[in-house]
XYZ file of C-alpha atoms in Angstrom:
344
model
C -22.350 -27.654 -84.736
C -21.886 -28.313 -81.119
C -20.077 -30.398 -78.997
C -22.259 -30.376 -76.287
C -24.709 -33.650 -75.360
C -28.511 -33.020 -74.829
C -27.486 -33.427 -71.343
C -25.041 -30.939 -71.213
C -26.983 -28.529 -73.416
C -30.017 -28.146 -71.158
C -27.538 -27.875 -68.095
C -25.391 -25.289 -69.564
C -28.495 -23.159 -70.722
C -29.852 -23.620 -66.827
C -26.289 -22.896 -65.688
C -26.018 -20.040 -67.947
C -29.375 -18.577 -66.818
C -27.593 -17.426 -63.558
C -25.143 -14.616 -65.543
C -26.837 -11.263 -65.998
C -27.842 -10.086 -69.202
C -24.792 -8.044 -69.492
C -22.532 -11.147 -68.914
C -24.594 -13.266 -71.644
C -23.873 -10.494 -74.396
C -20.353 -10.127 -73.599
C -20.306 -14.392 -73.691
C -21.929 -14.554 -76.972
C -19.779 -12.102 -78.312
C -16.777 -14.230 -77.149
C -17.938 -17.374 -78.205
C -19.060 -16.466 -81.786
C -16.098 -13.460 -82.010
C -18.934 -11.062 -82.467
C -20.370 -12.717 -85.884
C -23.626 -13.239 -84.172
C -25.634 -10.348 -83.362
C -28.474 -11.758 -80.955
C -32.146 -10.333 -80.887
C -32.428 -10.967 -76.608
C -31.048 -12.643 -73.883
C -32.511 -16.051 -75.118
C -31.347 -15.972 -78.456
C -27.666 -15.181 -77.064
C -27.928 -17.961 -74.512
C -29.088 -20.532 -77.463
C -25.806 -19.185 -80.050
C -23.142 -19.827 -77.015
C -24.501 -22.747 -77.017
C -24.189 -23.930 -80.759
C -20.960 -22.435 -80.900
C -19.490 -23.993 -78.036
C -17.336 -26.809 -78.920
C -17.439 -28.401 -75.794
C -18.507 -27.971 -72.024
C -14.634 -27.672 -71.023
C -14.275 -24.621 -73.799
C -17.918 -23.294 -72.410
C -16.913 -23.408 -68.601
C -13.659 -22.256 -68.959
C -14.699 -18.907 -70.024
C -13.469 -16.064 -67.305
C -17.237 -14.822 -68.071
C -18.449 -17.965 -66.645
C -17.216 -17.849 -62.800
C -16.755 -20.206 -60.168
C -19.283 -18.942 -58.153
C -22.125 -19.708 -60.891
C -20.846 -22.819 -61.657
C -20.703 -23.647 -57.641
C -24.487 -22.140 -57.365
C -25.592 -24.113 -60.257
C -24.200 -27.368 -58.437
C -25.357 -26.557 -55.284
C -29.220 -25.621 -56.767
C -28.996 -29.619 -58.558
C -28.329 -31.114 -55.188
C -24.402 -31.626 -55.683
C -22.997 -30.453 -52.303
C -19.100 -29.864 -52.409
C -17.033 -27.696 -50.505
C -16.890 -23.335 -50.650
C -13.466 -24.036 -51.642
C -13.514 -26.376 -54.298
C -11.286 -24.428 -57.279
C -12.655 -23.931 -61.379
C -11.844 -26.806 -62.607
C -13.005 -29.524 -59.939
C -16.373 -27.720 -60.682
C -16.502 -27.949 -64.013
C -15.112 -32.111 -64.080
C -18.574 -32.496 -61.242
C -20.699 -30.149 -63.760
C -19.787 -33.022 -66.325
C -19.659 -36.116 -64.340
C -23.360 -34.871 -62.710
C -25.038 -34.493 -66.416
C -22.972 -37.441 -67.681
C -25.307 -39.416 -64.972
C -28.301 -37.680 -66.895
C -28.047 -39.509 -69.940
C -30.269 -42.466 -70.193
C -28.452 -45.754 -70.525
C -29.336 -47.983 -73.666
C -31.395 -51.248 -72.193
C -30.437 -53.650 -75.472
C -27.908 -53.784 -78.029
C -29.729 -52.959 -81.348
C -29.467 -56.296 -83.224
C -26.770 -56.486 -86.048
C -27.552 -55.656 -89.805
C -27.985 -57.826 -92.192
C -29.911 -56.522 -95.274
C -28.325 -55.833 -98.020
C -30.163 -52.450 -98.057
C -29.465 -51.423 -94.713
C -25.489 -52.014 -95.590
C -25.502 -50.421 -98.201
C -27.452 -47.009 -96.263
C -24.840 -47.624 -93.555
C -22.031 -47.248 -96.290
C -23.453 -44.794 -98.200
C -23.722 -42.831 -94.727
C -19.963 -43.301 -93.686
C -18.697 -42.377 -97.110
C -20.782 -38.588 -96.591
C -19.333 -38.558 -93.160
C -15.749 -39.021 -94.158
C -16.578 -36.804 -96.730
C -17.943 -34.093 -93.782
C -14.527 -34.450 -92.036
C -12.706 -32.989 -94.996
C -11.421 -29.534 -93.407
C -11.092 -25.998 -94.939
C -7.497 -25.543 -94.180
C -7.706 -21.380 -94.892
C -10.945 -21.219 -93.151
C -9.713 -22.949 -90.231
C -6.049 -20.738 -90.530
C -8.647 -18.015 -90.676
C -10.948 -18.599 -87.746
C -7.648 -19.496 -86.148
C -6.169 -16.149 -86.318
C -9.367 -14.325 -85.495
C -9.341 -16.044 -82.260
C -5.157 -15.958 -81.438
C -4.500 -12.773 -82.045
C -7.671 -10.897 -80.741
C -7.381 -13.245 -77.367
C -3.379 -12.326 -77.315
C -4.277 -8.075 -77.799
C -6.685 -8.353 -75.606
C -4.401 -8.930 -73.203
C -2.819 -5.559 -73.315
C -3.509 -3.206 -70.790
C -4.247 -0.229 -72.315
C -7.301 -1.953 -73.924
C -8.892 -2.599 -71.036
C -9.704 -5.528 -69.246
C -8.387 -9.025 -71.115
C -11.761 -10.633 -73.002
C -10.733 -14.622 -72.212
C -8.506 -16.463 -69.995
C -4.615 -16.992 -71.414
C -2.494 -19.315 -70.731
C -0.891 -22.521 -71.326
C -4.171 -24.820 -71.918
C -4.098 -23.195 -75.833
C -0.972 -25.273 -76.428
C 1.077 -28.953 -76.300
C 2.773 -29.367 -73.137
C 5.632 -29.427 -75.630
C 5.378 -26.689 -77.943
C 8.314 -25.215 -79.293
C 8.421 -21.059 -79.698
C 11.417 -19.975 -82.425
C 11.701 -16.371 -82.129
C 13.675 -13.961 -84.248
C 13.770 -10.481 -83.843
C 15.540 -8.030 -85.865
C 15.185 -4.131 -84.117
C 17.818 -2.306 -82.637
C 19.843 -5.750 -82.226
C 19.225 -9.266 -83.681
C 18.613 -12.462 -82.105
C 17.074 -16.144 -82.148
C 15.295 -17.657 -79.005
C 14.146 -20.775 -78.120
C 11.717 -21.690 -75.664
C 10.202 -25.187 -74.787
C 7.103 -25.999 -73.015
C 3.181 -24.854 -72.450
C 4.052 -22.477 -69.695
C 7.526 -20.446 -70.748
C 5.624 -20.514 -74.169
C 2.591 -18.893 -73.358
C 4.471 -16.299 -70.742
C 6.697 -15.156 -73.293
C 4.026 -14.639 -75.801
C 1.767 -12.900 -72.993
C 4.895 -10.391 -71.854
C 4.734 -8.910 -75.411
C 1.694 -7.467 -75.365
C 1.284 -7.260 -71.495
C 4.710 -5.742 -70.827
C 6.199 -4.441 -74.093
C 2.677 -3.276 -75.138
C 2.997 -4.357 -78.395
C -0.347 -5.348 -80.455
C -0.042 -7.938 -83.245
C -2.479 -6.448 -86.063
C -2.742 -9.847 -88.779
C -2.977 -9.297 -92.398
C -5.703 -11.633 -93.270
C -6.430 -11.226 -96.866
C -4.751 -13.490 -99.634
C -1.361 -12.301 -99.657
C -1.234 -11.957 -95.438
C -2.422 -15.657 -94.918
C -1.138 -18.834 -96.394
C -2.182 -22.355 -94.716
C -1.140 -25.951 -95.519
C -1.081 -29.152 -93.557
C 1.288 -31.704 -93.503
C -0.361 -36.477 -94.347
C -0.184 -37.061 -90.262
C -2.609 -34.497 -88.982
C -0.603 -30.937 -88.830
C -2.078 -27.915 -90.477
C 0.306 -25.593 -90.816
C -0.750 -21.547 -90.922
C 1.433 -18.721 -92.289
C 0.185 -15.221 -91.327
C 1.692 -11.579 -91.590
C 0.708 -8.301 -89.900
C 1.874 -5.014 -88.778
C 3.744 -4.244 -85.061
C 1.964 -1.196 -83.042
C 2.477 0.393 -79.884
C -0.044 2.932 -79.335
C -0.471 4.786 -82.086
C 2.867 4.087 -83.318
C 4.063 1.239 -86.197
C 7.026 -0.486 -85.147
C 7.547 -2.919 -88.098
C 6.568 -5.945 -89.028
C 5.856 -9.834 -88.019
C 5.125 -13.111 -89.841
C 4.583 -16.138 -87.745
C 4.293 -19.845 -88.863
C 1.901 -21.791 -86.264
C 1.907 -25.722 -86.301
C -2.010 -26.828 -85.202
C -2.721 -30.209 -84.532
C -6.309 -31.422 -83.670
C -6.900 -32.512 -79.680
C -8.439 -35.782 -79.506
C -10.105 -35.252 -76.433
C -11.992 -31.970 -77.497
C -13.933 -32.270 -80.233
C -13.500 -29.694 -83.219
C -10.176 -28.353 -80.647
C -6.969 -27.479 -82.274
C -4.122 -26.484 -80.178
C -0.902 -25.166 -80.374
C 2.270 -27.363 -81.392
C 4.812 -24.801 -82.436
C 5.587 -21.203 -83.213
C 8.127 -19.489 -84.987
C 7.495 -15.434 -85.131
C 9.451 -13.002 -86.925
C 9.659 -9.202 -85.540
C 11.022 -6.499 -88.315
C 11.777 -3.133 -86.748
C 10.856 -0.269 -89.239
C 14.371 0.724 -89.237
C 15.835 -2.568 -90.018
C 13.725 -3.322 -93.225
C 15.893 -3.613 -96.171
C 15.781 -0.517 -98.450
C 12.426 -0.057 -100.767
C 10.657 -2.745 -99.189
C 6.846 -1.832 -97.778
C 5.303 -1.840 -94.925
C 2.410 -4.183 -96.185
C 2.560 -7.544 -94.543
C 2.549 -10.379 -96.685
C 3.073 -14.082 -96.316
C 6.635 -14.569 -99.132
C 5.674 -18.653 -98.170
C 4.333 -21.146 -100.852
C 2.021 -23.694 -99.477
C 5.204 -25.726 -100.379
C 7.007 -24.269 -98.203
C 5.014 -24.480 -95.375
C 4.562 -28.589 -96.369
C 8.692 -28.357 -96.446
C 9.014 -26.254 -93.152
C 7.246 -29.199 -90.945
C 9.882 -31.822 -92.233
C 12.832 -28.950 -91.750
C 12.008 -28.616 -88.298
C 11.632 -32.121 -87.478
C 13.531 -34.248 -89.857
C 17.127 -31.858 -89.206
C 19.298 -32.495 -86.792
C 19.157 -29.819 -84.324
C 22.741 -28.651 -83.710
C 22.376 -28.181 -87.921
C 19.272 -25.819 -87.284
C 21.542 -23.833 -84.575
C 24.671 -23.635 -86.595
C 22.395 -22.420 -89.953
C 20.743 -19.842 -87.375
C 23.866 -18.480 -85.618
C 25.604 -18.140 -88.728
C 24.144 -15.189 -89.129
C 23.398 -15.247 -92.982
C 19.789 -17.040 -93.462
C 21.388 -18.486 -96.715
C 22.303 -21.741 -95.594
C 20.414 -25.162 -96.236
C 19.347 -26.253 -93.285
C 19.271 -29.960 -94.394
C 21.501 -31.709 -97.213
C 18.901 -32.622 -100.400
C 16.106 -30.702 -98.474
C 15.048 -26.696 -100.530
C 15.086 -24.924 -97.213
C 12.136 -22.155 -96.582
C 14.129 -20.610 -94.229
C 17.176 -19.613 -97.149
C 14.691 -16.802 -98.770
C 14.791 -14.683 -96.195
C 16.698 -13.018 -93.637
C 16.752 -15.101 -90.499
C 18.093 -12.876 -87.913
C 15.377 -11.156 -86.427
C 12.369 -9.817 -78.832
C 13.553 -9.113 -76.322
C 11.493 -5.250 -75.992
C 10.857 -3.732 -79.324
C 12.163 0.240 -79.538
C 10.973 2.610 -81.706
């Protein structure tokens, strides 16, 4: 369903009637990652639309320029300067339709029947029952979206088909990365904007693509009583038309309360096998060697443990250690010491 008001909805659709009809396939492909095959320019106007979650995820589109949304202002009487950057158009786009919606002139009176509170509990009971989520649908949709916005973003496939960056995660997230190729490491990095260059510089500078294993033995998901939904996933490493090895990543989602039906990015911690470096006999088919109660366990690991423990369990080399006394560490069944550039 989507986020956007009536308001909103019949602005958008005037807002989106300035794009070509080009631009308004290549948007509805975006927006509904090509699941919706539109008859005509109308019908793939109305599907951005319902799939939109909000007007910030609509705007922000790199399909959607400034220049529309500035002619589309200017056209509605809002006057503001040739300057004015992305953003500051899209928060006047909002506040101008915002002004659109008609005010309420009484407060309905309060309910007494017995019927009527009984409808109205009836009613919230099938609406708490609506916000139940579908963990491996969401882990699934999830992945769709992260890792074709993140290959996209290598240049040999052309021109990138969204905007990256920073806004797809917590200004705090957290980015563990191991690496085991031609040498073996463990990184750290801290914050929205080291995070999301370091993620970009694999695929924009080391040309790497990150090709997910979805099925049921690539994808595990869990979440965690206060909100985090936790999603395993494992894939294959290519550059070109080459295999390097393989990855499994752990991603740590929590909802944005300011965006409805938004999830965003609170940690990472990705795990790069070289060819080379996989111990003897074992395939390249990804797979996803967490239980769901491991990925329940890896949340309090990570944020119950003291960290100079983590470090000294990670620079020790082994993988073996528990991580936290009393605590079945996830991280023990495997080999920890995992880039910098992948070689091949």
């Amino acid at each position: 369903m989507s986020g956007l008001s009536h308001e909103e909805m019949e602005g958008c659709r005037n807002l989106l009637g300035l794009l070509d009809n080009d631009e308004i396939m290549a948007l509805c492909d975006t927006v509904t990652n090509r699941l919706v095959q539109p008859e005509d320019r109308q019908d793939a106007i109305h599907a951005i639309l319902v799939y939109s979650q909000s007007v910030e995820e609509l705007l922000r589109r790199k399909k959607v320029h400034r220049e529309v949304i500035f002619k589309y202002l200017a056209a509605q009487g809002v006057v503001l300067p040739p300057t004015t950057e992305k953003h500051n158009l899209i928060q006047h786009a909002k506040d101008y339709w915002e002004k659109q919606s008609p005010k309420l002139e009484e407060t309905p009176e309060p309910v007494t029947k017995t019927e009527d509170i009984q409808l109205f509990q009836q009613q919230a009971k099938e609406d708490k029952k609506a916000e139940k989520v579908d963990f491996r649908r969401l882990g699934k949709e999830f992945c769709h979206w992260f890792f074709e916005l993140l290959n996209s973003q290598n240049p040999f496939l052309g021109p990138p088909q969204d905007e990256w960056g920073p806004q797809h995660f917590w200004h705090d997230v957290k980015l563990r990365f191991y690496y085991n190729t031609s040498e073996q490491n463990v990184l750290d990095y801290h914050g929205a904007e080291i995070v999301s260059l370091r993620l970009l510089s694999l695929v924009k500078e080391e040309f790497l693509f990150l090709n997910p294993n979805l099925d049921s033995h690539g994808l595990k998901c869990a979440s965690s009583p206060h909100g985090l939904v936790m999603v395993g996933v494992a894939g294959t490493v290519h550059r070109g038309n080459a295999c390097l090895g393989i990855f499994e990543q752990i991603f740590g989602l929590i909802r944005c309360p300011f965006l409805e039906n938004t999830w965003k990015i609170k940690f990472i911690n990705l795990r790069i096998v070289g060819e080379s470096s996989l111990a003897p006999g074992r395939s390249l088919r990804p797979a996803v060697r967490f239980e769901q109660s491991d990925l329940e366990a890896f949340y309090n690991i990570i944020t119950l443990c003291d960290n100079s423990e983590v470090r000294q369990a990670l620079d020790s080399g082994t993988g073996d250690q528990v991580l936290c006394s009393g605590e079945e560490t996830l991280l023990n069944k495997r080999e920890l010491n995992l880039p910098s550039p992948l070689r091949h």
